[in-house]
Amino acid sequence: RRVRIDVVTIFPGYLAPLREALLGRAIEAGLVELGVHDLRDWTHDVHQAVDDSPYGGGPGMVMRPQVWGEALDAVLAAGPARLVVPTPAGRPFTQATAQAWAGEERLVFACGRYEGIDQRVVDSYAARMPVDEVSIGDYVLVGGEVAVMVMVEAVVRLLPGVLGNPVSAQEDSFSDGLLEGPAYTRPVSWRGLDVPEVLRSGNHAAIARWRRDRALERTAARRPDLLDALPEDALDRADRAF
Ligand code: ADE
């Protein structure tokens, strides 16, 4: 299976890192097809203007709907897709979102800059295809480009054949609703700090129990909201005893 990903942006060079490392290898292996498009290719004026002042007044500029319409019509002509618009005003992007999108054939990302894209662009496409306005966290970036890199990386690593060891994706933080606990490698002793004895014991049940306890402990300390959100049956008696 091959996944097609298109990104429309006024800074195509900003997305260049997507062709490096793990993602670059996924592209070379033919698991992912990536298209990065310059929004200004669809302007008609000499200034290649993509933005204008907001109706109702206020600071900043809003991206014009006509140029986005032409760009997205052209990119979407290749076939059905899910349209993703990164914005701090979107629904949260989570591991569950990444998992769902990893099952899609085609994702098209529309990167807004300035104060965003004219809302009619989203409204118009949402009438005929799945459209998600999503945020990668409660902070404001200059534009959607870095958010797209975050989301594409989270999705692509879940595609079959991308990670060397598929078990790594299955045992991620969040896949069981908990944060992952600490990890250790050689040497056994470093700067006076020792690797926990149980991890060297060879007792697989004890190791699993220890890891689960550390995950619970870390999640309680750092992300109590995740513990509260666990389904009723997620914690067994041994977990509760901890
Ligand atoms: N664009 C600007 N800030 C963003 C955020 N937090 N998430 C997604 N897109 C954004």
Coordinates of C-alpha atoms and ligand atoms in Angstrom, one line a residue:
R1 CA 0.0 0.0 0.0
R2 CA 1.2 3.5 -0.9
V3 CA 0.0 6.7 0.9
R4 CA 0.0 9.9 -1.0
I5 CA 0.7 13.1 0.9
D6 CA 0.4 16.6 -0.6
V7 CA 1.3 19.9 1.2
V8 CA 0.3 23.3 -0.1
T9 CA 2.3 26.2 1.4
I10 CA 3.9 29.6 0.6
F11 CA 7.2 28.2 2.0
P12 CA 7.8 24.9 0.1
G13 CA 11.5 24.9 1.2
Y14 CA 10.4 24.7 4.8
L15 CA 9.1 21.2 4.2
A16 CA 12.4 19.9 2.9
P17 CA 13.2 18.0 6.1
L18 CA 10.4 15.7 5.3
R19 CA 12.7 14.1 2.7
E20 CA 15.4 13.3 5.3
A21 CA 16.0 10.3 7.5
L22 CA 13.0 8.0 8.3
L23 CA 10.6 9.8 6.1
G24 CA 13.1 10.1 3.2
R25 CA 13.6 6.3 3.4
A26 CA 9.8 5.7 3.3
I27 CA 9.6 7.9 0.2
E28 CA 12.5 6.1 -1.5
A29 CA 11.0 2.7 -0.6
G30 CA 7.8 3.8 -2.3
L31 CA 5.6 3.6 0.9
V32 CA 4.9 7.3 0.7
E33 CA 4.5 9.6 -2.2
L34 CA 5.1 13.3 -1.2
G35 CA 4.1 16.4 -3.2
V36 CA 5.0 19.9 -1.9
H37 CA 3.3 22.7 -3.8
D38 CA 3.9 26.5 -3.8
L39 CA 0.5 28.3 -3.2
R40 CA 1.8 31.3 -5.2
D41 CA 1.8 29.1 -8.4
W42 CA -2.0 29.7 -8.4
T43 CA -1.9 33.5 -8.1
H44 CA -2.5 35.6 -11.2
D45 CA -1.3 39.1 -10.2
V46 CA 2.3 40.4 -10.5
H47 CA 2.7 40.6 -6.7
Q48 CA 1.5 37.0 -6.3
A49 CA -0.6 38.2 -3.3
V50 CA -2.0 35.5 -1.1
D51 CA -3.4 37.6 1.7
D52 CA -5.7 40.6 2.3
S53 CA -6.9 42.6 5.3
P54 CA -9.6 41.1 7.5
Y55 CA -13.3 42.0 7.2
G56 CA -14.4 43.6 10.5
G57 CA -10.9 45.0 11.1
G58 CA -8.2 43.8 13.4
P59 CA -4.5 43.0 13.2
G60 CA -2.8 40.8 10.6
M61 CA -3.9 39.5 7.3
V62 CA -6.2 36.7 6.1
M63 CA -5.3 34.3 3.2
R64 CA -7.5 34.9 0.2
P65 CA -10.1 32.2 -0.8
Q66 CA -9.7 32.4 -4.6
V67 CA -6.0 31.4 -4.6
W68 CA -6.6 28.6 -2.1
G69 CA -9.6 27.3 -4.1
E70 CA -7.6 27.1 -7.3
A71 CA -4.7 25.4 -5.6
L72 CA -6.8 22.8 -3.8
D73 CA -8.9 22.1 -6.9
A74 CA -5.7 21.4 -8.8
V75 CA -4.2 19.2 -6.1
L76 CA -7.4 17.4 -5.3
A77 CA -8.1 16.6 -9.0
A78 CA -5.7 13.6 -8.6
G79 CA -8.4 11.7 -6.5
P80 CA -10.3 11.5 -3.3
A81 CA -8.5 12.7 -0.1
R82 CA -8.8 14.0 3.4
L83 CA -8.1 17.7 3.7
V84 CA -6.2 18.8 6.8
V85 CA -5.9 22.5 7.9
P86 CA -3.5 23.0 10.8
T87 CA -4.6 25.9 13.1
P88 CA -4.3 26.6 16.8
A89 CA -8.1 26.9 16.8
G90 CA -8.5 23.2 15.6
R91 CA -9.4 20.0 17.4
P92 CA -6.4 18.4 19.1
F93 CA -4.2 16.1 17.0
T94 CA -3.4 13.0 19.0
Q95 CA -1.9 9.5 18.6
A96 CA -5.5 8.3 17.8
T97 CA -5.7 10.9 15.0
A98 CA -2.3 9.7 13.6
Q99 CA -3.6 6.1 13.7
A100 CA -6.8 6.9 11.9
W101 CA -5.0 8.9 9.2
A102 CA -2.4 6.2 8.7
G103 CA -5.3 4.2 7.2
E104 CA -6.1 6.9 4.6
E105 CA -5.0 6.6 1.0
R106 CA -4.4 10.3 0.5
L107 CA -3.9 13.3 2.8
V108 CA -3.7 16.9 1.6
F109 CA -2.4 19.6 4.1
A110 CA -3.2 23.3 3.6
C111 CA -0.7 25.5 5.5
G112 CA -2.1 28.8 6.6
R113 CA 0.1 31.8 7.6
Y114 CA -0.8 35.2 8.9
E115 CA -4.1 35.2 10.8
G116 CA -5.4 32.1 8.9
I117 CA -7.3 31.2 5.8
D118 CA -10.7 32.7 4.8
Q119 CA -13.2 30.3 6.6
R120 CA -15.1 29.8 3.4
V121 CA -12.3 27.6 2.0
V122 CA -12.8 25.0 4.8
D123 CA -16.6 25.4 4.6
S124 CA -16.6 24.9 0.9
Y125 CA -14.5 21.7 0.8
A126 CA -16.2 20.3 3.9
A127 CA -19.4 20.1 1.9
R128 CA -17.9 17.5 -0.4
M129 CA -15.0 15.8 1.4
P130 CA -13.6 15.0 4.9
V131 CA -11.9 18.2 6.3
D132 CA -10.2 18.5 9.6
E133 CA -9.0 21.7 11.3
V134 CA -6.4 20.4 13.8
S135 CA -4.0 21.9 16.4
I136 CA -0.8 20.2 17.5
G137 CA -0.9 21.9 20.9
D138 CA -1.9 24.9 23.0
Y139 CA 0.7 27.3 21.6
V140 CA 0.8 29.5 18.5
L141 CA 3.3 28.9 15.7
V142 CA 3.9 31.3 12.9
G143 CA 2.2 29.0 10.4
G144 CA 1.0 25.5 9.7
E145 CA 4.3 24.2 8.1
V146 CA 5.9 22.9 11.3
A147 CA 2.6 21.5 12.5
V148 CA 2.4 19.6 9.2
M149 CA 5.9 18.2 9.7
V150 CA 4.9 17.0 13.2
M151 CA 1.7 15.3 11.9
V152 CA 3.3 13.7 8.8
E153 CA 6.0 12.2 10.9
A154 CA 3.5 10.8 13.5
V155 CA 1.5 9.3 10.7
V156 CA 4.2 7.9 8.4
R157 CA 6.0 6.1 11.2
L158 CA 2.8 4.0 11.7
L159 CA 2.7 2.8 8.1
P160 CA 3.6 -0.9 7.7
G161 CA 7.2 -1.3 6.7
V162 CA 8.4 2.2 7.8
L163 CA 9.7 1.3 11.3
G164 CA 12.4 -1.5 11.4
N165 CA 10.6 -3.0 14.3
P166 CA 6.8 -2.8 14.2
V167 CA 6.5 -3.7 17.9
S168 CA 8.0 -0.2 18.7
A169 CA 4.9 1.5 17.3
Q170 CA 2.6 -0.9 19.2
E171 CA 4.4 -0.2 22.5
D172 CA 4.5 3.6 22.1
S173 CA 3.6 6.0 24.8
F174 CA -0.2 6.6 24.5
S175 CA -0.9 3.3 22.8
D176 CA -2.1 1.9 26.2
G177 CA -3.2 5.4 27.4
L178 CA -0.1 5.8 29.6
L179 CA 3.3 7.5 29.2
E180 CA 6.2 5.2 28.7
G181 CA 8.6 4.7 31.7
P182 CA 12.4 5.1 31.6
A183 CA 14.7 3.1 29.4
Y184 CA 18.3 2.0 30.0
T185 CA 21.3 0.5 28.1
R186 CA 24.9 -0.4 28.9
P187 CA 26.9 0.2 30.9
V188 CA 25.3 -1.1 34.1
S189 CA 26.9 1.6 36.2
W190 CA 27.4 5.2 34.9
R191 CA 28.5 8.2 36.9
G192 CA 27.5 6.4 40.1
L193 CA 24.0 5.6 38.7
D194 CA 23.0 1.9 38.3
V195 CA 20.5 0.4 35.9
P196 CA 17.6 -0.9 38.0
E197 CA 18.3 -4.5 39.2
V198 CA 15.0 -6.0 38.0
L199 CA 15.8 -5.1 34.4
R200 CA 18.9 -7.4 34.6
S201 CA 17.1 -10.2 36.4
G202 CA 15.8 -12.0 33.4
N203 CA 12.5 -12.4 35.2
H204 CA 10.1 -11.3 32.4
A205 CA 7.0 -11.1 34.6
A206 CA 8.8 -9.0 37.1
I207 CA 10.2 -6.7 34.4
A208 CA 6.7 -6.3 32.8
R209 CA 5.3 -5.4 36.3
W210 CA 8.1 -3.0 37.0
R211 CA 7.6 -1.2 33.6
R212 CA 3.9 -1.0 34.1
D213 CA 4.4 0.6 37.6
R214 CA 6.9 3.1 36.3
A215 CA 4.5 4.0 33.5
L216 CA 1.7 4.5 36.0
E217 CA 3.9 6.5 38.3
R218 CA 5.1 8.8 35.6
T219 CA 1.7 9.3 34.1
A220 CA 0.3 10.2 37.6
A221 CA 3.0 12.7 38.1
R222 CA 3.2 14.3 34.6
R223 CA -0.2 13.7 33.0
P224 CA -2.9 13.0 35.6
D225 CA -5.4 13.9 32.9
L226 CA -4.5 10.7 31.0
L227 CA -5.1 8.6 34.0
D228 CA -8.5 10.2 34.5
A229 CA -9.4 9.5 30.8
L230 CA -8.6 5.7 31.0
P231 CA -11.5 3.4 30.3
E232 CA -13.1 1.8 33.4
D233 CA -11.4 -1.6 32.8
A234 CA -7.9 -0.2 31.8
L235 CA -6.4 -0.8 35.3
D236 CA -6.4 -4.3 36.8
R237 CA -6.0 -5.1 40.5
A238 CA -2.2 -5.1 40.5
D239 CA -2.3 -1.6 38.9
R240 CA -4.6 -0.3 41.6
A241 CA -2.5 -1.9 44.3
F242 CA 0.3 0.2 43.0
Ligands
ADE1 N1 -0.6 27.0 13.3 C1 -0.2 27.9 14.3 N2 -0.1 27.3 15.5 C2 -0.6 26.0 15.3 C3 -0.8 24.9 16.2 N3 -0.6 25.0 17.5 N4 -1.3 23.8 15.7 C4 -1.5 23.7 14.3 N5 -1.3 24.7 13.5 C5 -0.9 25.8 13.9

